[in-house]
Short mmCIF file of C-alpha atoms in Angstrom, two decimals:
data_model
loop_
_atom_site.label_atom_id
_atom_site.label_comp_id
_atom_site.label_asym_id
_atom_site.label_seq_id
_atom_site.Cartn_x
_atom_site.Cartn_y
_atom_site.Cartn_z
CA UNK I 1 0.01 -0.02 -0.24
CA UNK I 2 1.53 3.54 -0.97
CA UNK I 3 2.00 6.41 0.97
CA UNK I 4 -1.00 8.78 -1.09
CA UNK I 5 -3.33 5.05 -0.50
CA UNK I 6 -2.76 5.25 3.00
CA UNK I 7 -3.71 8.45 3.29
CA UNK I 8 -7.16 8.06 1.65
CA UNK I 9 -7.52 5.83 3.35
CA UNK I 10 -6.83 7.34 6.64
CA UNK I 11 -9.18 10.32 5.22
CA UNK I 12 -11.90 7.73 4.60
CA UNK I 13 -12.01 6.17 7.28
CA UNK I 14 -11.58 9.78 9.50
CA UNK I 15 -14.98 10.62 7.86
CA UNK I 16 -16.63 7.32 8.48
CA UNK I 17 -15.63 7.82 12.26
CA UNK I 18 -17.44 10.85 12.31
CA UNK I 19 -20.94 9.40 10.29
CA UNK I 20 -20.66 6.41 13.37
CA UNK I 21 -19.65 8.43 16.65
CA UNK I 22 -22.78 10.27 15.54
CA UNK I 23 -24.68 8.35 15.33
CA UNK I 24 -23.66 7.14 18.84
CA UNK I 25 -22.38 9.83 20.93
CA UNK I 26 -26.31 11.43 21.53
CA UNK I 27 -28.10 8.99 22.66
CA UNK I 28 -25.78 9.14 26.17
CA UNK I 29 -26.52 12.09 26.47
CA UNK I 30 -30.52 12.11 25.18
CA UNK I 31 -31.24 13.15 29.17
CA UNK I 32 -29.00 16.36 29.67
CA UNK I 33 -30.26 16.97 26.55
CA UNK I 34 -34.37 16.25 27.55
CA UNK I 35 -33.80 18.52 30.92
CA UNK I 36 -31.60 21.97 29.60
CA UNK I 37 -33.42 22.67 26.17
CA UNK I 38 -36.84 21.23 27.93
CA UNK I 39 -37.51 18.50 25.46
CA UNK I 40 -40.69 16.12 25.48
CA UNK I 41 -40.41 12.73 25.44
CA UNK I 42 -41.17 12.22 22.46
CA UNK I 43 -39.88 15.67 21.25
CA UNK I 44 -36.64 14.57 22.56
CA UNK I 45 -36.50 10.87 19.70
CA UNK I 46 -35.99 13.46 17.48
CA UNK I 47 -33.00 14.64 18.43
CA UNK I 48 -32.28 10.37 17.15
CA UNK I 49 -35.28 10.69 13.95
CA UNK I 50 -33.80 13.73 12.28
CA UNK I 51 -30.77 12.32 12.12
CA UNK I 52 -31.78 9.11 10.95
CA UNK I 53 -34.38 10.81 8.35
CA UNK I 54 -32.37 12.80 6.67
CA UNK I 55 -29.44 10.65 6.40
CA UNK I 56 -31.32 7.01 5.44
CA UNK I 57 -33.32 8.60 2.87
CA UNK I 58 -30.63 10.76 1.09
CA UNK I 59 -28.32 8.05 0.30
CA UNK I 60 -29.13 6.57 -2.74
CA UNK I 61 -30.16 9.82 -4.45
CA UNK I 62 -26.26 11.60 -3.01
CA UNK I 63 -24.37 8.21 -4.29
CA UNK I 64 -25.62 8.98 -7.71
CA UNK I 65 -24.28 12.50 -8.01
CA UNK I 66 -21.32 11.58 -6.50
CA UNK I 67 -20.87 9.25 -9.87
CA UNK I 68 -21.99 12.93 -12.38
CA UNK I 69 -20.22 14.73 -10.54
CA UNK I 70 -17.97 13.10 -8.92
CA UNK I 71 -17.42 11.64 -6.08
CA UNK I 72 -14.18 13.73 -4.36
CA UNK I 73 -16.99 16.87 -4.86
CA UNK I 74 -19.96 14.91 -2.77
CA UNK I 75 -17.19 13.63 -0.04
CA UNK I 76 -16.04 17.14 0.74
CA UNK I 77 -18.88 18.37 0.15
CA UNK I 78 -20.75 16.32 2.57
CA UNK I 79 -18.15 17.22 5.70
CA UNK I 80 -18.90 20.48 5.15
CA UNK I 81 -21.95 20.56 5.44
CA UNK I 82 -21.51 18.44 8.37
CA UNK I 83 -19.12 20.70 10.57
CA UNK I 84 -20.95 23.31 9.65
CA UNK I 85 -24.23 21.06 11.05
CA UNK I 86 -22.36 20.41 14.53
CA UNK I 87 -21.38 24.20 14.90
CA UNK I 88 -24.82 25.12 14.76
CA UNK I 89 -25.69 21.44 16.92
CA UNK I 90 -23.21 22.46 19.54
CA UNK I 91 -24.59 26.49 20.31
CA UNK I 92 -27.89 24.71 19.66
CA UNK I 93 -30.42 26.64 22.30
CA UNK I 94 -34.07 25.45 20.93
CA UNK I 95 -35.18 22.03 20.70
CA UNK I 96 -35.96 23.29 17.42
CA UNK I 97 -32.38 24.67 16.21
CA UNK I 98 -30.95 21.02 17.43
CA UNK I 99 -33.53 19.34 16.11
CA UNK I 100 -33.03 21.39 12.74
CA UNK I 101 -29.37 20.61 13.04
CA UNK I 102 -29.38 17.20 13.24
CA UNK I 103 -31.50 17.16 10.53
CA UNK I 104 -27.70 18.94 8.65
CA UNK I 105 -25.77 16.85 10.36
CA UNK I 106 -27.83 14.17 8.42
CA UNK I 107 -27.63 15.86 5.09
CA UNK I 108 -24.16 15.74 4.91
CA UNK I 109 -23.22 12.02 6.28
CA UNK I 110 -25.16 11.25 3.31
CA UNK I 111 -23.54 12.88 1.06
CA UNK I 112 -20.45 12.14 2.07
CA UNK I 113 -20.83 8.85 3.30
CA UNK I 114 -23.16 7.64 0.78
CA UNK I 115 -19.07 7.74 -1.88
CA UNK I 116 -17.21 6.79 0.27
CA UNK I 117 -16.87 2.98 -0.07
CA UNK I 118 -16.76 4.47 -3.91
CA UNK I 119 -13.66 5.81 -3.81
CA UNK I 120 -12.59 3.13 -1.49
CA UNK I 121 -12.93 0.17 -4.34
CA UNK I 122 -11.38 2.48 -6.55
CA UNK I 123 -8.62 3.40 -5.73
CA UNK I 124 -7.80 0.05 -3.57
CA UNK I 125 -7.79 -2.24 -7.13
CA UNK I 126 -5.52 -4.75 -5.95
CA UNK I 127 -7.57 -8.08 -3.77
CA UNK I 128 -5.51 -8.34 -0.67
CA UNK I 129 -4.71 -5.01 -0.83
CA UNK I 130 -8.71 -3.69 -1.21
CA UNK I 131 -9.34 -6.73 1.31
CA UNK I 132 -7.11 -4.87 3.82
CA UNK I 133 -8.76 -1.28 2.66
CA UNK I 134 -11.96 -2.59 4.05
CA UNK I 135 -10.71 -4.49 7.65
CA UNK I 136 -9.43 -0.76 8.34
CA UNK I 137 -12.79 0.74 7.63
CA UNK I 138 -14.67 -2.30 8.93
CA UNK I 139 -12.08 -1.03 12.10
CA UNK I 140 -13.72 2.37 11.75
CA UNK I 141 -16.83 1.97 12.38
CA UNK I 142 -16.66 -0.33 15.71
CA UNK I 143 -14.85 2.39 16.28
CA UNK I 144 -17.04 4.74 16.47
CA UNK I 145 -19.80 2.51 17.81
CA UNK I 146 -17.96 2.14 21.39
CA UNK I 147 -16.04 5.79 21.44
CA UNK I 148 -19.13 6.82 21.00
CA UNK I 149 -20.91 5.35 23.98
CA UNK I 150 -17.88 5.65 26.30
CA UNK I 151 -16.97 9.62 25.35
CA UNK I 152 -20.27 10.44 25.85
CA UNK I 153 -20.17 9.93 28.36
CA UNK I 154 -17.52 11.65 29.68
CA UNK I 155 -17.98 14.79 28.09
CA UNK I 156 -21.41 14.69 29.44
CA UNK I 157 -20.66 14.42 32.80
CA UNK I 158 -17.18 16.31 32.76
CA UNK I 159 -18.05 19.07 30.43
CA UNK I 160 -21.88 19.10 28.90
CA UNK I 161 -24.13 17.62 26.47
CA UNK I 162 -22.52 20.76 24.16
CA UNK I 163 -18.99 19.44 23.33
CA UNK I 164 -20.55 16.56 22.00
CA UNK I 165 -21.11 18.02 18.85
CA UNK I 166 -18.66 20.42 18.66
CA UNK I 167 -15.51 17.26 19.10
CA UNK I 168 -16.75 17.10 15.23
CA UNK I 169 -15.21 20.30 14.27
CA UNK I 170 -11.85 19.71 14.21
CA UNK I 171 -11.47 16.09 12.96
CA UNK I 172 -13.99 17.56 10.04
CA UNK I 173 -11.61 20.70 8.83
CA UNK I 174 -9.34 18.62 9.37
CA UNK I 175 -10.63 16.43 6.57
CA UNK I 176 -11.86 18.56 4.47
CA UNK I 177 -8.64 19.98 4.28
CA UNK I 178 -6.95 17.09 4.14
CA UNK I 179 -9.53 15.48 0.46
CA UNK I 180 -8.22 17.59 -0.88
CA UNK I 181 -4.74 16.68 -1.62
CA UNK I 182 -5.17 13.01 -1.20
CA UNK I 183 -8.69 11.60 -2.67
CA UNK I 184 -8.02 11.63 -6.20
CA UNK I 185 -9.95 14.12 -9.02
CA UNK I 186 -12.30 12.37 -11.58
CA UNK I 187 -14.53 14.80 -12.94
CA UNK I 188 -18.09 12.64 -12.99
CA UNK I 189 -19.74 10.86 -16.16
CA UNK I 190 -21.77 14.81 -16.37
CA UNK I 191 -25.23 15.32 -15.22
CA UNK I 192 -26.98 14.10 -19.07
CA UNK I 193 -25.45 10.23 -18.00
CA UNK I 194 -27.93 10.00 -15.27
CA UNK I 195 -30.09 13.29 -14.09
CA UNK I 196 -33.35 11.66 -13.66
CA UNK I 197 -35.00 13.98 -11.85
CA UNK I 198 -38.48 12.36 -11.49
CA UNK I 199 -36.91 9.48 -9.62
CA UNK I 200 -34.98 11.33 -7.62
CA UNK I 201 -37.86 12.01 -6.03
CA UNK I 202 -39.78 10.10 -6.01
CA UNK I 203 -37.19 7.26 -4.03
CA UNK I 204 -36.20 10.15 -2.18
CA UNK I 205 -39.09 11.24 -0.65
CA UNK I 206 -40.07 7.32 0.40
CA UNK I 207 -37.48 6.33 1.87
CA UNK I 208 -37.61 9.42 3.86
CA UNK I 209 -40.95 8.99 4.28
CA UNK I 210 -40.36 5.31 4.72
CA UNK I 211 -37.84 5.68 7.71
CA UNK I 212 -39.82 8.11 9.48
CA UNK I 213 -43.32 5.43 9.72
CA UNK I 214 -41.31 2.95 10.81
CA UNK I 215 -38.27 5.44 13.61
CA UNK I 216 -42.94 6.77 14.79
CA UNK I 217 -44.42 3.02 14.90
CA UNK I 218 -43.46 2.90 18.59
CA UNK I 219 -45.68 6.13 19.67
CA UNK I 220 -48.67 5.14 17.31
CA UNK I 221 -48.22 1.27 16.96
CA UNK I 222 -48.61 -0.40 13.77
CA UNK I 223 -52.07 -1.22 13.04
CA UNK I 224 -52.68 2.33 13.28
CA UNK I 225 -54.02 4.86 10.71
CA UNK I 226 -51.21 6.68 11.27
CA UNK I 227 -48.87 3.92 9.94
CA UNK I 228 -50.80 2.50 7.79
CA UNK I 229 -51.37 5.47 6.08
CA UNK I 230 -48.11 6.13 6.03
CA UNK I 231 -46.95 2.78 5.22
CA UNK I 232 -48.84 2.84 2.20
CA UNK I 233 -47.86 5.65 0.55
CA UNK I 234 -43.97 5.90 1.16
CA UNK I 235 -45.13 2.20 -0.31
CA UNK I 236 -46.36 3.74 -3.31
CA UNK I 237 -43.36 6.13 -4.28
CA UNK I 238 -41.22 3.14 -4.13
CA UNK I 239 -43.31 1.65 -6.00
CA UNK I 240 -43.10 4.24 -8.76
CA UNK I 241 -39.77 4.53 -8.07
CA UNK I 242 -39.17 1.13 -10.11
CA UNK I 243 -41.33 1.55 -12.21
CA UNK I 244 -39.91 4.48 -13.82
CA UNK I 245 -36.71 3.02 -13.67
CA UNK I 246 -37.36 0.82 -15.57
CA UNK I 247 -38.76 3.19 -18.21
CA UNK I 248 -36.51 6.23 -17.71
CA UNK I 249 -33.05 7.09 -20.54
CA UNK I 250 -31.12 7.73 -18.19
CA UNK I 251 -32.45 5.84 -14.85
CA UNK I 252 -31.02 6.84 -11.42
CA UNK I 253 -30.60 3.54 -10.62
CA UNK I 254 -30.56 0.32 -13.28
CA UNK I 255 -32.42 -1.92 -12.61
CA UNK I 256 -29.36 -3.82 -14.52
CA UNK I 257 -27.90 -3.79 -10.57
CA UNK I 258 -30.10 -5.98 -9.06
CA UNK I 259 -29.13 -8.80 -12.04
CA UNK I 260 -26.37 -10.12 -9.73
CA UNK I 261 -27.42 -12.51 -6.78
CA UNK I 262 -24.07 -11.78 -5.54
CA UNK I 263 -24.79 -7.98 -5.10
CA UNK I 264 -28.49 -8.48 -4.20
CA UNK I 265 -27.78 -11.10 -2.13
CA UNK I 266 -25.32 -9.29 0.05
CA UNK I 267 -27.93 -6.20 0.30
CA UNK I 268 -30.68 -8.45 1.75
CA UNK I 269 -28.55 -9.68 4.25
CA UNK I 270 -26.12 -6.20 4.85
CA UNK I 271 -30.40 -5.61 6.05
CA UNK I 272 -30.91 -8.55 8.01
CA UNK I 273 -27.83 -8.53 9.66
CA UNK I 274 -28.20 -4.54 11.06
CA UNK I 275 -31.69 -5.27 11.68
CA UNK I 276 -30.73 -7.56 14.76
CA UNK I 277 -27.26 -6.33 15.07
CA UNK I 278 -28.25 -2.39 16.02
CA UNK I 279 -30.74 -3.06 17.71
CA UNK I 280 -28.85 -5.43 19.63
CA UNK I 281 -27.10 -2.12 21.03
CA UNK I 282 -30.28 -0.12 21.91
CA UNK I 283 -31.29 -2.95 23.97
CA UNK I 284 -28.03 -4.34 25.50
CA UNK I 285 -28.05 -0.97 26.76
CA UNK I 286 -31.38 -0.54 27.63
CA UNK I 287 -31.09 -4.28 29.60
CA UNK I 288 -27.53 -3.20 31.46
CA UNK I 289 -29.84 0.48 32.57
CA UNK I 290 -32.88 -0.78 33.69
CA UNK I 291 -32.78 -3.82 34.65
CA UNK I 292 -28.95 -4.23 35.79
CA UNK I 293 -28.61 -0.42 36.75
CA UNK I 294 -25.43 0.36 35.06
CA UNK I 295 -25.42 4.22 34.69
CA UNK I 296 -24.40 6.27 30.94
CA UNK I 297 -19.95 5.62 31.28
CA UNK I 298 -20.26 1.87 32.68
CA UNK I 299 -22.73 0.71 29.96
CA UNK I 300 -20.10 2.32 27.39
CA UNK I 301 -17.16 0.43 29.41
CA UNK I 302 -19.29 -2.89 29.44
CA UNK I 303 -19.93 -2.92 25.73
CA UNK I 304 -16.89 -1.73 24.90
CA UNK I 305 -14.67 -5.47 24.48
CA UNK I 306 -17.71 -5.84 21.25
CA UNK I 307 -16.60 -3.03 19.97
CA UNK I 308 -12.79 -3.87 20.71
CA UNK I 309 -12.87 -8.11 19.17
CA UNK I 310 -14.85 -6.46 16.29
CA UNK I 311 -12.13 -3.40 15.21
CA UNK I 312 -9.92 -6.52 16.42
CA UNK I 313 -11.05 -9.55 13.80
CA UNK I 314 -11.57 -6.64 11.64
CA UNK I 315 -8.82 -5.39 11.47
CA UNK I 316 -5.69 -8.16 12.26
CA UNK I 317 -8.00 -10.54 10.09
CA UNK I 318 -10.25 -10.13 7.96
CA UNK I 319 -8.45 -9.72 4.69
CA UNK I 320 -6.11 -12.25 5.54
CA UNK I 321 -9.22 -14.45 6.01
CA UNK I 322 -10.72 -13.15 2.82
CA UNK I 323 -8.09 -13.52 0.89
CA UNK I 324 -7.86 -17.56 2.42
CA UNK I 325 -10.91 -18.88 2.21
CA UNK I 326 -13.40 -16.03 0.30
CA UNK I 327 -15.16 -13.35 1.26
CA UNK I 328 -18.22 -16.47 1.37
CA UNK I 329 -16.97 -18.48 3.88
CA UNK I 330 -15.79 -15.80 5.93
CA UNK I 331 -19.70 -13.50 6.10
CA UNK I 332 -21.18 -17.61 6.55
CA UNK I 333 -18.30 -18.22 9.86
CA UNK I 334 -19.25 -14.07 10.53
CA UNK I 335 -22.74 -15.23 11.09
CA UNK I 336 -22.82 -18.07 12.34
CA UNK I 337 -20.48 -16.67 16.13
CA UNK I 338 -23.53 -13.68 15.94
CA UNK I 339 -25.90 -15.90 16.23
CA UNK I 340 -24.21 -18.45 18.40
CA UNK I 341 -23.59 -14.89 20.99
CA UNK I 342 -27.65 -13.82 20.15
CA UNK I 343 -29.32 -17.35 21.21
CA UNK I 344 -27.49 -16.52 24.92
CA UNK I 345 -29.17 -13.47 25.65
CA UNK I 346 -32.35 -15.10 24.70
CA UNK I 347 -31.94 -17.14 28.07
CA UNK I 348 -30.67 -13.98 30.06
CA UNK I 349 -31.62 -13.62 33.44
CA UNK I 350 -33.38 -10.47 35.78
CA UNK I 351 -30.25 -10.20 37.90
CA UNK I 352 -27.42 -11.76 35.54
CA UNK I 353 -23.85 -11.63 36.81
CA UNK I 354 -21.47 -9.83 33.65
CA UNK I 355 -18.76 -12.49 33.26
CA UNK I 356 -20.79 -14.81 32.97
CA UNK I 357 -24.21 -13.71 31.49
CA UNK I 358 -22.84 -10.76 29.04
CA UNK I 359 -19.14 -11.05 27.97
CA UNK I 360 -19.64 -14.20 26.47
CA UNK I 361 -21.52 -12.19 24.32
CA UNK I 362 -19.32 -9.41 23.63
CA UNK I 363 -16.26 -12.05 22.78
CA UNK I 364 -19.22 -13.52 20.05
CA UNK I 365 -20.04 -10.73 18.41
CA UNK I 366 -16.23 -10.17 17.75
CA UNK I 367 -18.49 -12.27 15.19
CA UNK I 368 -19.32 -9.24 13.70
CA UNK I 369 -15.20 -7.69 12.31
CA UNK I 370 -15.80 -10.68 10.07
CA UNK I 371 -19.01 -9.71 8.66
CA UNK I 372 -18.88 -6.15 7.76
CA UNK I 373 -15.55 -6.67 5.87
CA UNK I 374 -17.42 -9.98 3.69
CA UNK I 375 -20.45 -7.54 2.61
CA UNK I 376 -18.61 -5.37 1.68
CA UNK I 377 -16.58 -6.53 -1.21
CA UNK I 378 -19.56 -8.31 -1.25
CA UNK I 379 -22.10 -6.13 -1.82
CA UNK I 380 -19.57 -4.13 -3.57
CA UNK I 381 -18.38 -6.71 -6.80
CA UNK I 382 -18.14 -5.93 -9.95
CA UNK I 383 -17.98 -2.21 -9.71
CA UNK I 384 -17.22 -0.97 -12.57
CA UNK I 385 -15.60 2.58 -11.46
CA UNK I 386 -18.43 4.77 -13.14
CA UNK I 387 -21.13 3.33 -11.06
CA UNK I 388 -18.76 2.69 -7.69
CA UNK I 389 -21.29 5.81 -6.14
CA UNK I 390 -24.94 4.41 -6.92
CA UNK I 391 -23.42 0.37 -5.46
CA UNK I 392 -21.94 2.42 -2.55
CA UNK I 393 -25.18 4.78 -2.16
CA UNK I 394 -26.99 1.02 -2.13
CA UNK I 395 -25.25 -0.39 0.03
CA UNK I 396 -25.60 2.46 3.31
CA UNK I 397 -28.97 2.11 1.81
CA UNK I 398 -29.94 -1.07 2.61
CA UNK I 399 -28.04 -0.53 5.88
CA UNK I 400 -29.96 2.98 7.26
CA UNK I 401 -33.18 0.92 6.04
CA UNK I 402 -32.67 -2.32 7.65
CA UNK I 403 -31.28 -0.37 11.18
CA UNK I 404 -34.41 1.87 11.21
CA UNK I 405 -36.20 -1.37 10.68
CA UNK I 406 -34.36 -3.44 13.25
CA UNK I 407 -35.25 -0.75 16.25
CA UNK I 408 -38.69 -0.38 15.27
CA UNK I 409 -39.60 -3.91 15.79
CA UNK I 410 -37.67 -4.67 18.23
CA UNK I 411 -37.93 -2.25 20.01
CA UNK I 412 -41.90 -2.71 19.67
CA UNK I 413 -42.14 -6.55 20.46
CA UNK I 414 -40.12 -4.74 23.53
CA UNK I 415 -42.25 -2.76 24.49
CA UNK I 416 -45.84 -5.26 24.50
CA UNK I 417 -44.73 -8.32 25.97
CA UNK I 418 -42.83 -6.05 28.65
CA UNK I 419 -46.87 -4.77 28.93
CA UNK I 420 -48.41 -8.06 29.00
CA UNK I 421 -46.11 -9.54 32.04
CA UNK I 422 -47.02 -6.39 33.92
CA UNK I 423 -50.54 -6.15 33.97
CA UNK I 424 -49.60 -9.94 35.29
CA UNK I 425 -48.41 -9.02 37.87
CA UNK I 426 -44.80 -9.52 37.01
CA UNK I 427 -41.61 -7.11 38.29
CA UNK I 428 -40.54 -4.00 36.86
CA UNK I 429 -37.15 -6.28 35.94
CA UNK I 430 -38.79 -9.18 35.48
CA UNK I 431 -41.44 -7.84 32.59
CA UNK I 432 -38.20 -6.04 30.95
CA UNK I 433 -35.84 -8.86 31.33
CA UNK I 434 -38.84 -10.69 29.21
CA UNK I 435 -39.51 -7.88 26.50
CA UNK I 436 -35.39 -8.15 25.91
CA UNK I 437 -35.34 -11.97 25.45
CA UNK I 438 -37.97 -11.45 23.54
CA UNK I 439 -36.35 -8.96 20.78
CA UNK I 440 -32.92 -11.44 20.96
CA UNK I 441 -35.31 -13.98 20.47
CA UNK I 442 -36.36 -12.60 16.52
CA UNK I 443 -33.22 -10.82 16.38
CA UNK I 444 -31.71 -14.46 16.17
CA UNK I 445 -34.11 -15.53 14.13
CA UNK I 446 -33.27 -12.68 11.54
CA UNK I 447 -29.38 -13.39 12.15
CA UNK I 448 -30.76 -17.17 11.11
CA UNK I 449 -32.52 -16.02 8.03
CA UNK I 450 -29.73 -13.41 6.94
CA UNK I 451 -27.45 -16.69 7.70
CA UNK I 452 -30.02 -19.21 5.29
CA UNK I 453 -29.20 -16.84 2.22
CA UNK I 454 -26.10 -16.97 2.67
CA UNK I 455 -25.50 -20.75 2.12
CA UNK I 456 -28.52 -21.20 -0.73
CA UNK I 457 -28.48 -17.23 -2.24
CA UNK I 458 -24.41 -16.25 -2.10
CA UNK I 459 -22.65 -18.14 -5.11
CA UNK I 460 -19.30 -19.11 -3.94
CA UNK I 461 -16.74 -18.13 -6.87
CA UNK I 462 -13.73 -18.20 -8.30
CA UNK I 463 -11.73 -14.61 -8.60
CA UNK I 464 -10.66 -16.66 -11.41
CA UNK I 465 -13.41 -18.25 -13.22
CA UNK I 466 -16.57 -16.28 -12.91
CA UNK I 467 -19.88 -18.02 -13.55
CA UNK I 468 -21.96 -15.48 -16.42
CA UNK I 469 -24.38 -14.48 -12.94
CA UNK I 470 -21.41 -13.07 -11.51
CA UNK I 471 -19.76 -10.82 -14.09
CA UNK I 472 -19.71 -7.33 -12.98
CA UNK I 473 -23.36 -5.37 -14.25
CA UNK I 474 -22.94 -2.51 -13.32
CA UNK I 475 -21.14 -1.30 -16.31
CA UNK I 476 -23.77 -0.97 -19.65
#
């Protein structure tokens, strides 16, 4: 790996660190934010939802725009928007300003994150180097999740919640400055190659509305008029988008991308896996705090071994294993470890001991260090240079949709089971634990489904002899 490649990888990883960090650092500071700004309980959730809706809704559009006007331009622009929005969030004195700033942070993150993988696969073309780069990139994601939980508690307790946003500013400024020199210039294909305005409106509106509907399920319920009505409208918008892509001269998302079983299967597996694992991260934190009585900092430290395990495996082992055994085999091994860990949580007791009941799971979660790099490689497989941004945007979109659906479904199921047990006379701790166990059981089912798809749908590839179905299909 050359010096310029290492610098470029560091810049891309730093940007992803900010994105992941910002998603997790807010959660532990929410009580302080609510007390200081006077958020209502329902309004407080929008400090997370506003970011999630903008981020998930714009990824696909931003990825395609990166192909059209240049991925480097999109990356730098996204980081500028994110850094400016972080300043606004850091100085916010009212709920409205903070929610608006969080939405703008989501916009900036979407613009930058949508093209990161597209830039990475065009810089690292040699298989072993690409596997190593993806391993480092995945390690950054795991590090960001763990650092966010610990750092959020430290900054909020030692200073105040404003600093959880202001800490992004120096990272963002350095990233923008270095990116100008470190990243290769690319002019893009030009607007005539795919400026599908109607398709962009349909998919962005459909994704934003769909994610909004999902994140509000816990408030309104699955069978409410609000959920069913908006859900149907979101589905209609996305269906119209698909029809548009089938007939448009220059589609935003050429449907040929889904002809590859590898690309399509990897995106489905990722959606299922992230639905289970992101919900796991939130529900385990709730269990540690509400049942075992941990504070915010203790919770972050308790979950740190999982992030260290994931990061260590992705950084030091995944590239070697992928090079030797292939992405599919590594993915299956990683999913097996994750399934074992999640299954262990289905028997979680009310009076759990960390060393015997929780720590083994944190170790088994190291399987994520195999799954994430393998899925990234599979999801970007076959991506030609002209469509790398599109493939990157699609991969990130399925990731965010999976996370949103997973949290909404598993949190709602856990809350419903807890309510039923409370009415039946269970103690608060018993009822909460019962609800969390149900959520972990469903998460284990999602991982089992992902494992089944990996075994049956994702074909075993040979680097020198690919089947026609698995040939690169993103080029015209």
